[in-house]
Coordinates of C-alpha atoms in Angstrom, one line a residue:
M228 CA -25.9 -48.3 3.6
V229 CA -26.2 -45.9 0.7
N230 CA -25.8 -42.9 3.0
L231 CA -22.7 -44.4 4.6
F232 CA -21.2 -45.0 1.1
F233 CA -21.9 -41.3 0.1
V234 CA -20.2 -40.1 3.3
L235 CA -17.2 -42.2 2.8
F236 CA -17.0 -41.2 -0.9
V237 CA -17.2 -37.5 -0.1
S238 CA -14.6 -37.9 2.7
F239 CA -12.3 -39.6 0.3
L240 CA -12.8 -36.9 -2.3
S241 CA -12.2 -34.0 0.1
S242 CA -9.0 -35.4 1.5
Q243 CA -5.8 -33.8 0.2
N244 CA -3.8 -35.7 -2.4
V245 CA -0.1 -35.2 -3.0
L246 CA 0.5 -33.6 -6.5
L247 CA 4.2 -32.7 -6.3
E248 CA 7.1 -33.8 -4.1
I249 CA 9.8 -31.1 -4.0
G250 CA 12.6 -32.2 -1.8
E251 CA 10.8 -33.0 1.5
R252 CA 7.9 -30.7 0.8
N253 CA 4.6 -31.9 -0.5
V254 CA 2.3 -29.8 -2.7
F255 CA -1.3 -30.9 -2.7
D256 CA -4.1 -31.0 -5.3
T257 CA -5.9 -28.4 -3.2
D258 CA -3.0 -26.0 -3.7
F259 CA -3.4 -26.4 -7.5
F260 CA -7.2 -26.0 -7.5
Q261 CA -6.9 -22.8 -5.4
N262 CA -5.0 -21.4 -8.4
V263 CA -6.8 -23.2 -11.2
P264 CA -10.5 -23.7 -10.5
K265 CA -11.5 -27.3 -11.0
S266 CA -14.2 -26.3 -13.5
S267 CA -11.7 -24.5 -15.7
W268 CA -9.3 -27.5 -15.5
L269 CA -12.0 -29.9 -16.6
E270 CA -13.0 -27.6 -19.5
S271 CA -9.4 -27.3 -20.8
D272 CA -7.9 -29.3 -23.6
L273 CA -4.7 -31.3 -23.1
E274 CA -2.5 -28.5 -24.4
K275 CA -4.1 -25.9 -22.0
K276 CA -3.8 -28.4 -19.1
S277 CA -0.1 -28.9 -19.8
L278 CA 0.4 -25.1 -19.8
L279 CA -1.6 -24.6 -16.5
F280 CA 0.2 -27.5 -14.8
N281 CA 3.7 -26.4 -15.8
D282 CA 3.1 -22.8 -14.8
F283 CA 1.9 -24.0 -11.4
K284 CA 4.9 -26.4 -11.0
N285 CA 7.4 -23.7 -12.0
K286 CA 6.0 -21.3 -9.4
E287 CA 6.1 -24.0 -6.7
V288 CA 9.7 -24.9 -7.4
V289 CA 10.8 -21.3 -7.4
F290 CA 9.0 -20.8 -4.1
H291 CA 10.7 -23.9 -2.6
H292 CA 14.1 -22.8 -3.8
S293 CA 13.6 -19.2 -2.6
M294 CA 12.6 -20.3 0.9
S295 CA 15.5 -22.8 1.0
V296 CA 18.2 -20.2 0.2
G297 CA 16.6 -17.4 2.2
F298 CA 15.6 -15.4 -0.8
N299 CA 12.5 -14.3 1.1
L300 CA 14.8 -12.6 3.6
F301 CA 16.5 -10.4 1.1
P302 CA 15.7 -6.8 2.3
E303 CA 13.4 -5.8 -0.6
N304 CA 11.5 -9.1 -0.5
F305 CA 11.3 -9.1 3.3
I306 CA 9.8 -5.6 3.4
K307 CA 7.4 -6.4 0.6
L308 CA 6.2 -9.6 2.2
K309 CA 5.8 -8.0 5.6
K310 CA 3.7 -5.2 4.2
R311 CA 1.6 -7.6 2.3
R312 CA 1.0 -9.7 5.5
D313 CA 0.2 -6.6 7.5
Q314 CA -2.4 -5.5 4.9
I315 CA -4.0 -9.0 5.0
L316 CA -4.2 -8.8 8.8
I317 CA -5.6 -5.3 8.6
N318 CA -8.3 -6.3 6.1
S319 CA -9.0 -9.4 8.2
Y320 CA -9.6 -7.4 11.3
Y321 CA -12.1 -5.1 9.6
E322 CA -13.9 -8.1 8.1
N323 CA -13.8 -10.5 11.1
V324 CA -14.2 -8.0 14.0
V325 CA -15.4 -4.5 12.9
A326 CA -18.0 -5.8 10.3
L327 CA -19.0 -8.9 12.3
P328 CA -22.1 -7.3 13.9
L329 CA -23.5 -6.5 10.5
F330 CA -23.3 -10.1 9.2
D331 CA -26.5 -12.1 8.7
Q332 CA -25.6 -15.0 10.9
E333 CA -28.3 -17.2 9.3
Y334 CA -26.8 -16.4 5.9
L335 CA -23.3 -17.3 7.2
K336 CA -24.7 -20.6 8.4
E337 CA -26.3 -21.3 5.0
T338 CA -23.1 -20.3 3.2
K339 CA -21.1 -22.8 5.3
K340 CA -23.7 -25.5 4.5
H341 CA -23.7 -24.9 0.7
I342 CA -20.4 -23.4 -0.3
N343 CA -19.0 -26.7 -1.5
S344 CA -22.1 -27.5 -3.7
K345 CA -23.3 -26.4 -7.0
V346 CA -26.7 -27.1 -8.7
F347 CA -27.7 -27.3 -12.4
V348 CA -30.8 -25.1 -12.5
H349 CA -33.7 -24.4 -14.9
H350 CA -36.4 -21.8 -14.2
I351 CA -39.7 -20.4 -15.5
L352 CA -40.1 -16.7 -14.9
T353 CA -43.4 -14.8 -14.6
G354 CA -43.2 -11.0 -14.7
Y355 CA -45.6 -8.4 -13.4
K356 CA -46.2 -4.7 -13.7
G357 CA -43.3 -2.8 -12.0
C358 CA -40.8 -5.7 -11.9
S359 CA -37.2 -5.2 -12.9
L360 CA -37.2 -7.5 -15.9
N361 CA -35.5 -5.7 -18.8
G362 CA -37.7 -5.3 -21.9
G363 CA -40.8 -6.6 -20.2
V364 CA -44.1 -4.8 -20.4
F365 CA -46.7 -6.5 -18.2
D366 CA -50.3 -5.9 -17.7
I367 CA -50.8 -8.3 -14.7
T368 CA -50.3 -7.3 -11.1
K369 CA -47.9 -9.0 -8.6
K370 CA -50.8 -10.9 -7.1
E371 CA -52.0 -12.1 -10.6
A372 CA -48.4 -13.1 -11.5
L373 CA -48.3 -15.3 -8.4
K374 CA -51.6 -16.9 -9.4
K375 CA -50.3 -17.5 -12.9
S376 CA -47.0 -19.0 -11.6
L377 CA -49.0 -21.4 -9.3
E378 CA -51.1 -22.5 -12.3
I379 CA -48.0 -23.2 -14.4
K380 CA -46.6 -25.3 -11.5
A381 CA -49.8 -27.3 -11.1
D382 CA -49.8 -28.1 -14.9
I383 CA -46.1 -29.2 -14.7
D384 CA -46.7 -31.3 -11.6
R385 CA -49.7 -33.0 -13.3
L386 CA -47.5 -33.9 -16.3
F387 CA -44.7 -35.1 -14.0
S388 CA -47.1 -37.4 -12.1
F389 CA -47.4 -39.9 -15.1
S390 CA -44.0 -39.3 -16.7
D391 CA -40.7 -41.2 -16.3
V392 CA -37.7 -39.5 -14.7
D393 CA -35.8 -39.1 -17.9
S394 CA -38.5 -36.9 -19.5
L395 CA -39.0 -34.5 -16.6
V396 CA -36.4 -31.9 -17.7
S397 CA -37.7 -31.8 -21.3
I398 CA -41.3 -31.4 -19.9
F399 CA -40.1 -28.4 -17.8
Q400 CA -38.2 -26.9 -20.8
A401 CA -41.3 -27.2 -23.0
S402 CA -43.4 -25.4 -20.4
A403 CA -40.7 -22.8 -20.1
K404 CA -40.6 -22.1 -23.8
K405 CA -44.4 -21.7 -23.8
T406 CA -44.9 -19.7 -20.6
S407 CA -41.7 -18.1 -19.3
D408 CA -41.2 -14.3 -19.5
D409 CA -37.5 -14.6 -19.5
P410 CA -36.3 -12.8 -22.7
S411 CA -33.7 -15.5 -23.3
V412 CA -36.0 -18.5 -23.0
Y413 CA -36.0 -19.1 -26.8
Q414 CA -32.2 -19.6 -26.7
N415 CA -31.9 -21.5 -23.4
M416 CA -35.3 -23.2 -22.9
G417 CA -35.2 -21.9 -19.3
E418 CA -31.8 -23.4 -18.6
I419 CA -29.6 -21.3 -16.2
G420 CA -26.9 -23.9 -15.9
R421 CA -24.4 -24.6 -13.1
V422 CA -24.8 -22.3 -10.2
S423 CA -22.5 -22.0 -7.2
W424 CA -23.5 -20.4 -3.9
G425 CA -23.3 -16.6 -4.0
Q426 CA -23.9 -16.3 -7.8
V427 CA -27.6 -15.7 -7.9
M428 CA -30.2 -13.7 -5.9
P429 CA -30.5 -14.7 -2.2
S430 CA -34.1 -15.9 -2.3
F431 CA -33.5 -17.9 -5.5
Q432 CA -30.4 -19.6 -4.3
A433 CA -31.9 -20.3 -0.8
K434 CA -34.6 -22.4 -2.6
A435 CA -32.4 -23.9 -5.3
F436 CA -29.8 -25.3 -2.8
D437 CA -32.4 -26.7 -0.4
M438 CA -34.9 -28.3 -2.7
D439 CA -35.0 -31.9 -4.0
V440 CA -33.7 -32.8 -7.4
L441 CA -36.2 -33.0 -10.3
T442 CA -39.0 -31.4 -8.5
V443 CA -40.7 -28.0 -9.2
S444 CA -40.4 -25.4 -6.5
D445 CA -43.2 -23.1 -5.3
P446 CA -43.0 -19.7 -6.8
V447 CA -39.9 -17.8 -5.6
L448 CA -40.1 -14.0 -5.7
T449 CA -37.2 -11.8 -6.8
D450 CA -37.1 -8.3 -8.3
F451 CA -37.6 -9.8 -11.7
G452 CA -40.8 -11.7 -10.9
Y453 CA -41.8 -15.1 -9.7
H454 CA -39.6 -18.1 -10.5
L455 CA -40.4 -21.8 -10.7
I456 CA -37.2 -23.6 -10.2
L457 CA -36.1 -27.1 -11.2
V458 CA -32.8 -28.5 -10.1
E459 CA -31.7 -31.1 -12.6
K460 CA -28.6 -32.3 -10.7
R461 CA -26.2 -31.5 -8.0
G462 CA -22.4 -31.5 -7.9
F463 CA -19.4 -30.1 -6.2
S464 CA -18.4 -26.4 -6.6
D465 CA -14.8 -25.3 -7.2
Y466 CA -14.6 -24.6 -3.5
F467 CA -15.0 -28.3 -2.7
Y468 CA -11.5 -28.8 -4.1
Y469 CA -9.9 -26.1 -1.9
N470 CA -8.1 -26.6 1.4
E471 CA -10.8 -26.8 4.0
D472 CA -9.2 -24.2 6.3
Y473 CA -9.0 -21.8 3.4
V474 CA -12.7 -22.2 2.6
E475 CA -13.5 -21.6 6.2
G476 CA -11.8 -18.2 5.9
L477 CA -13.7 -17.4 2.7
L478 CA -17.1 -17.6 4.5
V479 CA -16.6 -14.0 5.8
K480 CA -16.0 -12.8 2.2
F481 CA -19.4 -14.2 1.2
A482 CA -21.0 -12.6 4.3
L483 CA -19.5 -9.3 3.2
Q484 CA -21.0 -9.5 -0.2
H485 CA -24.4 -10.1 1.4
A486 CA -24.1 -7.2 3.8
N487 CA -25.3 -3.7 3.1
I488 CA -22.4 -1.8 1.6
D489 CA -23.4 1.6 3.0
S490 CA -23.7 0.1 6.5
L491 CA -20.2 -1.5 6.1
K492 CA -18.7 1.8 5.1
L493 CA -20.4 3.6 8.0
K494 CA -19.2 1.0 10.5
A495 CA -15.6 1.2 9.3
S496 CA -15.7 5.0 9.3
S497 CA -17.1 5.0 12.9
F498 CA -14.5 2.6 14.1
D499 CA -11.7 4.7 12.5
S500 CA -13.0 8.0 14.0
L501 CA -13.5 6.5 17.5
Y502 CA -10.0 5.0 17.5
I503 CA -8.3 8.3 16.6
Q504 CA -10.5 10.2 19.1
K505 CA -10.0 7.7 21.9
N506 CA -6.3 8.0 21.7
N507 CA -6.3 11.8 21.7
L508 CA -4.6 12.9 18.5
I509 CA -3.4 16.5 18.7
F510 CA -1.6 18.2 15.8
N511 CA 1.0 20.9 16.1
D512 CA -0.4 23.5 13.7
G513 CA 2.8 25.5 13.7
V514 CA 4.9 22.6 12.2
L515 CA 2.0 21.6 9.9
D516 CA 1.9 25.2 8.6
K517 CA 5.6 25.2 7.9
A518 CA 5.3 21.9 6.0
V519 CA 2.4 23.3 3.9
L520 CA 4.3 26.6 3.2
L521 CA 7.4 24.6 2.2
F522 CA 5.5 22.4 -0.2
E523 CA 3.7 25.4 -1.7
N524 CA 7.1 27.1 -2.4
K525 CA 8.5 23.9 -3.9
T526 CA 5.6 23.4 -6.3
K527 CA 4.6 26.9 -7.2
K528 CA 7.7 29.1 -6.9
D529 CA 10.3 26.5 -7.7
N530 CA 8.0 24.7 -10.2
L531 CA 8.9 21.3 -8.8
R532 CA 6.6 18.3 -9.0
G533 CA 5.4 16.5 -5.9
G534 CA 5.4 12.8 -5.2
K535 CA 6.7 10.3 -2.7
S536 CA 10.5 10.9 -3.3
S537 CA 10.1 14.7 -3.4
Y538 CA 8.0 14.8 -0.2
V539 CA 10.7 12.8 1.6
E540 CA 13.4 15.2 0.4
W541 CA 11.4 18.3 1.3
L542 CA 10.4 17.1 4.7
R543 CA 14.0 16.5 5.6
E544 CA 14.5 20.3 5.4
I545 CA 12.2 20.7 8.5
N546 CA 13.0 17.4 10.2
N547 CA 14.2 19.2 13.4
N548 CA 11.3 21.6 13.9
G549 CA 9.8 19.9 16.9
V550 CA 6.8 17.7 17.5
L551 CA 4.5 17.2 14.6
F552 CA 1.6 15.6 16.6
V553 CA 0.9 13.9 19.9
F554 CA -0.9 10.5 20.0
K555 CA -1.5 8.2 23.0
N556 CA 0.3 10.9 25.0
E557 CA 3.5 10.5 23.0
G558 CA 5.1 13.0 20.7
Y559 CA 6.1 12.3 17.1
G560 CA 8.3 14.4 14.9
V561 CA 8.6 15.0 11.1
G562 CA 11.0 12.1 11.0
W563 CA 8.2 9.7 11.8
L564 CA 6.3 10.9 8.8
I565 CA 9.4 10.7 6.6
N566 CA 9.8 7.1 7.7
K567 CA 6.2 6.2 7.0
I568 CA 6.2 7.8 3.5
E569 CA 9.5 6.0 2.6
K570 CA 8.0 2.6 3.4
S571 CA 4.8 3.2 1.6
P572 CA 4.1 2.5 -2.1
S573 CA 3.9 5.6 -4.3
T574 CA 0.2 5.0 -4.9
R575 CA -0.5 5.3 -1.2
V576 CA 1.0 8.8 -0.9
R577 CA -1.6 11.2 -2.3
P578 CA -0.9 14.8 -3.2
L579 CA -0.1 17.0 -0.1
K580 CA -1.5 20.4 -1.0
N581 CA -2.9 21.7 2.3
K582 CA -3.0 21.0 6.1
N583 CA -6.0 18.6 5.8
D584 CA -4.1 16.5 3.3
F585 CA -1.3 16.0 5.8
K586 CA -3.8 15.2 8.6
V587 CA -5.5 12.6 6.4
L588 CA -2.2 10.9 5.5
I589 CA -1.1 10.9 9.2
N590 CA -4.5 9.5 10.3
S591 CA -4.2 6.7 7.8
F592 CA -0.7 5.7 9.0
L593 CA -1.9 5.8 12.7
L594 CA -4.9 3.6 11.8
E595 CA -2.7 1.1 10.0
E596 CA -0.5 0.7 13.1
G597 CA -3.5 0.6 15.5
V598 CA -5.6 -1.9 13.5
L599 CA -2.5 -4.1 13.1
E600 CA -2.0 -4.2 16.9
K601 CA -5.7 -5.1 17.4
A602 CA -5.4 -7.8 14.8
F603 CA -2.7 -9.5 16.9
E604 CA -4.7 -8.9 20.1
H605 CA -7.5 -10.9 18.5
T606 CA -4.9 -13.6 17.5
L607 CA -5.6 -13.2 13.8
G608 CA -1.9 -13.5 13.3
S609 CA -2.1 -17.2 14.1
S610 CA -5.1 -17.8 11.9
R611 CA -4.6 -20.8 9.5
W612 CA -6.5 -18.8 6.8
I613 CA -4.1 -15.9 7.1
D614 CA -1.2 -18.3 6.7
L615 CA -2.7 -19.9 3.6
E616 CA -3.6 -16.6 2.1
M617 CA -0.1 -15.2 2.8
E618 CA 1.5 -18.3 1.3
K619 CA -0.4 -17.6 -1.9
H620 CA 0.9 -14.0 -2.0
T621 CA 4.4 -15.1 -1.0
K622 CA 4.6 -17.4 -4.0
N623 CA 3.6 -14.7 -6.4
I624 CA 5.9 -12.1 -4.9
L625 CA 8.9 -14.4 -4.7
Y626 CA 8.4 -15.7 -8.3
K627 CA 8.3 -12.2 -9.7
S628 CA 11.2 -11.1 -7.6
F629 CA 13.2 -14.2 -8.6
E630 CA 12.5 -13.6 -12.2
R631 CA 13.6 -10.0 -12.0
F632 CA 16.7 -11.0 -10.0
S633 CA 17.6 -13.5 -12.7
I634 CA 17.2 -11.0 -15.5
E635 CA 19.2 -8.4 -13.6
S636 CA 22.0 -11.0 -13.2
L637 CA 22.4 -11.4 -16.9
P638 CA 25.8 -10.3 -18.2
P639 CA 26.0 -7.2 -20.5
V640 CA 25.4 -7.8 -24.2
D641 CA 28.7 -8.5 -25.9
S642 CA 29.5 -6.2 -28.8
S643 CA 30.6 -9.1 -31.0
S644 CA 27.1 -10.6 -30.6
V645 CA 25.6 -7.2 -31.8
K646 CA 27.9 -7.1 -34.8
K647 CA 27.2 -10.7 -35.7
L648 CA 23.4 -10.2 -35.6
Y649 CA 23.8 -6.9 -37.6
E650 CA 25.7 -8.7 -40.4
K651 CA 23.2 -11.5 -40.4
G652 CA 20.3 -9.0 -40.5
V653 CA 21.9 -7.1 -43.4
F654 CA 22.3 -10.3 -45.4
K655 CA 18.5 -11.0 -44.8
G656 CA 17.5 -7.5 -45.8
E657 CA 17.1 -6.0 -42.3
Y658 CA 18.7 -2.8 -41.0
I659 CA 18.4 -1.3 -44.5
K660 CA 17.8 2.4 -45.0
P661 CA 15.0 2.5 -47.6
K662 CA 15.1 4.3 -50.9
Q663 CA 14.6 8.1 -50.5
V664 CA 13.5 10.9 -52.8
V665 CA 15.0 14.4 -52.8
F666 CA 12.5 17.0 -54.0
S667 CA 11.8 20.7 -54.0
E668 CA 8.4 22.1 -53.0
I669 CA 6.3 25.2 -53.6
R670 CA 3.4 25.3 -51.0
V671 CA 0.6 27.8 -51.2
K672 CA -2.8 28.4 -49.4
S673 CA -5.0 28.7 -52.5
F674 CA -5.8 26.1 -55.1
D675 CA -6.4 28.9 -57.7
L676 CA -2.8 30.2 -57.0
A677 CA -1.4 26.7 -57.3
D678 CA -3.3 26.2 -60.6
S679 CA -1.9 29.6 -61.9
L680 CA 1.7 28.5 -60.9
L681 CA 1.3 25.2 -62.7
N682 CA 0.1 27.0 -65.8
D683 CA 3.1 29.4 -65.6
F684 CA 5.5 26.4 -65.4
S685 CA 3.8 24.8 -68.4
T686 CA 4.3 28.0 -70.3
F687 CA 7.9 29.0 -69.2
N688 CA 9.2 25.7 -67.9
D689 CA 11.2 27.5 -65.2
F690 CA 10.4 25.8 -61.8
D691 CA 13.4 27.5 -60.1
K692 CA 12.0 31.0 -60.9
L693 CA 8.7 30.0 -59.4
M694 CA 10.4 28.6 -56.3
K695 CA 12.2 31.9 -55.8
G696 CA 9.1 34.0 -56.3
F697 CA 6.8 31.9 -54.0
G698 CA 9.1 30.7 -51.2
G699 CA 9.8 27.2 -52.5
K700 CA 12.7 25.3 -51.1
L701 CA 14.6 22.0 -51.2
K702 CA 13.0 19.6 -48.7
K703 CA 14.3 16.9 -46.4
P704 CA 14.4 13.5 -48.2
I705 CA 11.4 11.3 -47.8
S706 CA 11.7 7.5 -47.5
D707 CA 9.7 5.1 -49.7
G708 CA 6.3 4.5 -48.1
G709 CA 6.4 7.8 -46.1
G710 CA 5.5 11.4 -46.6
G711 CA 1.8 10.9 -47.2
F712 CA 0.3 12.3 -50.4
I713 CA 3.6 14.2 -51.3
G714 CA 5.7 11.1 -50.8
E715 CA 3.2 9.1 -52.9
A716 CA 3.5 11.7 -55.7
A717 CA 7.3 12.0 -55.5
F718 CA 7.9 8.3 -55.9
S719 CA 5.7 8.2 -59.0
L720 CA 7.9 10.8 -60.8
N721 CA 11.3 10.6 -62.4
P722 CA 14.2 13.1 -61.6
G723 CA 13.4 16.5 -63.1
E724 CA 9.7 15.9 -63.4
V725 CA 7.1 18.2 -61.8
S726 CA 3.9 17.0 -60.1
D727 CA 0.3 18.0 -60.5
I728 CA -1.3 20.0 -57.7
I729 CA -1.2 18.0 -54.4
S730 CA -3.9 18.7 -51.8
N731 CA -2.5 18.5 -48.3
L732 CA -4.3 17.6 -45.0
D733 CA -3.7 21.1 -43.6
K734 CA -5.8 22.5 -46.6
T735 CA -2.7 23.9 -48.4
F736 CA -1.6 22.9 -51.9
S737 CA 1.8 21.8 -53.2
I738 CA 3.7 21.4 -56.4
I739 CA 6.9 19.4 -56.2
R740 CA 9.9 18.6 -58.5
V741 CA 11.9 15.5 -57.9
E742 CA 15.6 16.3 -57.8
S743 CA 17.1 12.8 -57.3
F744 CA 16.7 9.4 -55.7
I745 CA 19.0 7.9 -53.0
D746 CA 19.3 4.2 -53.3
E747 CA 18.6 1.9 -50.3
E748 CA 21.7 0.9 -48.4
P749 CA 22.5 -0.7 -45.0
F750 CA 22.5 1.6 -41.9
V751 CA 25.9 1.9 -40.4
L752 CA 26.2 -0.3 -37.3
G753 CA 26.4 2.6 -34.9
R754 CA 23.0 3.8 -36.2
V755 CA 21.2 0.5 -35.2
Y756 CA 23.5 -0.7 -32.4
S757 CA 21.1 0.1 -29.6
Q758 CA 18.2 -1.4 -31.5
I759 CA 20.1 -4.7 -32.0
E760 CA 21.4 -4.7 -28.4
N761 CA 17.9 -4.3 -27.1
K762 CA 16.7 -7.1 -29.3
I763 CA 19.3 -9.4 -27.9
R764 CA 18.6 -8.4 -24.3
K765 CA 14.9 -9.0 -24.9
N766 CA 15.6 -12.5 -26.2
L767 CA 17.7 -13.2 -23.2
K768 CA 15.0 -12.0 -20.9
D769 CA 12.4 -14.1 -22.6
S770 CA 14.7 -17.1 -22.4
V771 CA 15.2 -16.4 -18.6
K772 CA 11.4 -16.3 -18.1
K773 CA 10.8 -19.4 -20.2
N774 CA 13.5 -21.4 -18.6
L775 CA 13.5 -19.8 -15.1
S776 CA 12.8 -23.1 -13.3
V777 CA 14.5 -25.6 -15.6
S778 CA 17.7 -26.0 -13.5
L779 CA 15.7 -26.0 -10.3
L780 CA 13.4 -28.8 -11.6
N781 CA 16.5 -30.9 -12.1
K782 CA 18.1 -29.8 -8.9
Y783 CA 15.2 -30.9 -6.6
K784 CA 14.3 -34.0 -8.6
I785 CA 10.6 -33.3 -8.5
K786 CA 8.1 -36.2 -8.4
E787 CA 4.8 -35.6 -10.1
Y788 CA 1.4 -37.3 -9.5
M789 CA -0.6 -35.4 -12.1
E790 CA -3.2 -38.2 -12.2
V791 CA -4.8 -36.9 -8.9
L792 CA -6.0 -33.9 -10.9
S793 CA -8.2 -36.0 -13.2
F794 CA -10.3 -37.7 -10.4

């Protein structure tokens, strides 16, 4: 009866609950928790929760509106969305097909079993000579460490045998503080805390997720030593609150993390090479040489910079120079490469300095096309996970695009608004040209010379003569607060007064005379017009971002069921 209740309880929990009704479209709690992890939600205060929920709601209503009015079909959005879907499909093919033979199927099975769970874990660590434990210097061997760990376990099991359930964790913690080699044991008493699948070492997690609660495991070996594990309690991981189909697709990601990275790279590289070789790629070296020579002339002789736009423009000069390469027994000209570069993001187009650079870029474009074809052959295009992953990306792309579109639709800033803000600012003390000092300066390289000049001035009181003899000149006015040491000295003097010797950062020495002060006054409007205009435009942009979905929320009369998030 208890087991049946648990099954029904879990089934009830894992079903999707409607969080928002937008028109005739339902948004579920699983959609929310795929954006905001359940654990983060529970740890947030009310203010943070309100922010998280409103951000999510705003994105959802913009997505709904965008799809309703066909905003996703606008050329720029359509292209961006298609490229994103293509990339997801390409990645999925490499993960689900190319890398599949390298996956540990048993680990994949265990991941599926435990991905929705988390455990609250404690441990006692016993290190040994040669283990990877930071800061540990051990005299005992690996065999002796195992023996010591078993003895600690026997002692804890003995204490557990005549203790009540409520005291088991504290008994384990006391033993950890006394016997564990974990450097942090004095801070955490052996407590690791909540652990989800994939967060700890494989051997450790395999035991922790399969053992009974409030029992002590046999010693588990990792690179850091032997662990005795105690699972205090079990719960649901953040993945439990995801859409089930989406979680199914994530299993491959976990398997990838567990696979050998070098083997994965080698497998992908072998697949790429075989695909290109099998379809008989042949380059026309004559056309490639022309392209390389053209690019060299543009960058070296004409001193032009390369880049996506430049490459497209330069390649058009040799667009009618015949076949660039043959692939699958079909010829492709320079126009094909121009088209591919135009449709690629700038970051994808690396510098093209030699023939090999061109070949690598063309190879990458051909692989992209080929892998995409194979992804559809394997029906990955109809995968539910792909649809859900793409929906997530679509929401982000359309939200940013809608925000940018709304900002670009703003009317120009009216000149009367600029003038009004200028007058208001002047009244408040803004847009004011600060007080300035006009001064003359004699600058020399030697302190002794500066000292001699200052003595001459004290004797003859003729600063103008000294200026004429030692290259002094009237300097550009300095604003209050500026000019470094010279400015500081100048604003401490009165008109006609001469300073002491001033040491400059460039190891020269100055003597200055203040000629006059220019009182602060408002800048003329023309001088600060652009600054004020940009300030108004920024405020309008911020307002658009803040209120982007306000009218849409009213338009679609959204119904909220926020209580489903607190279950």
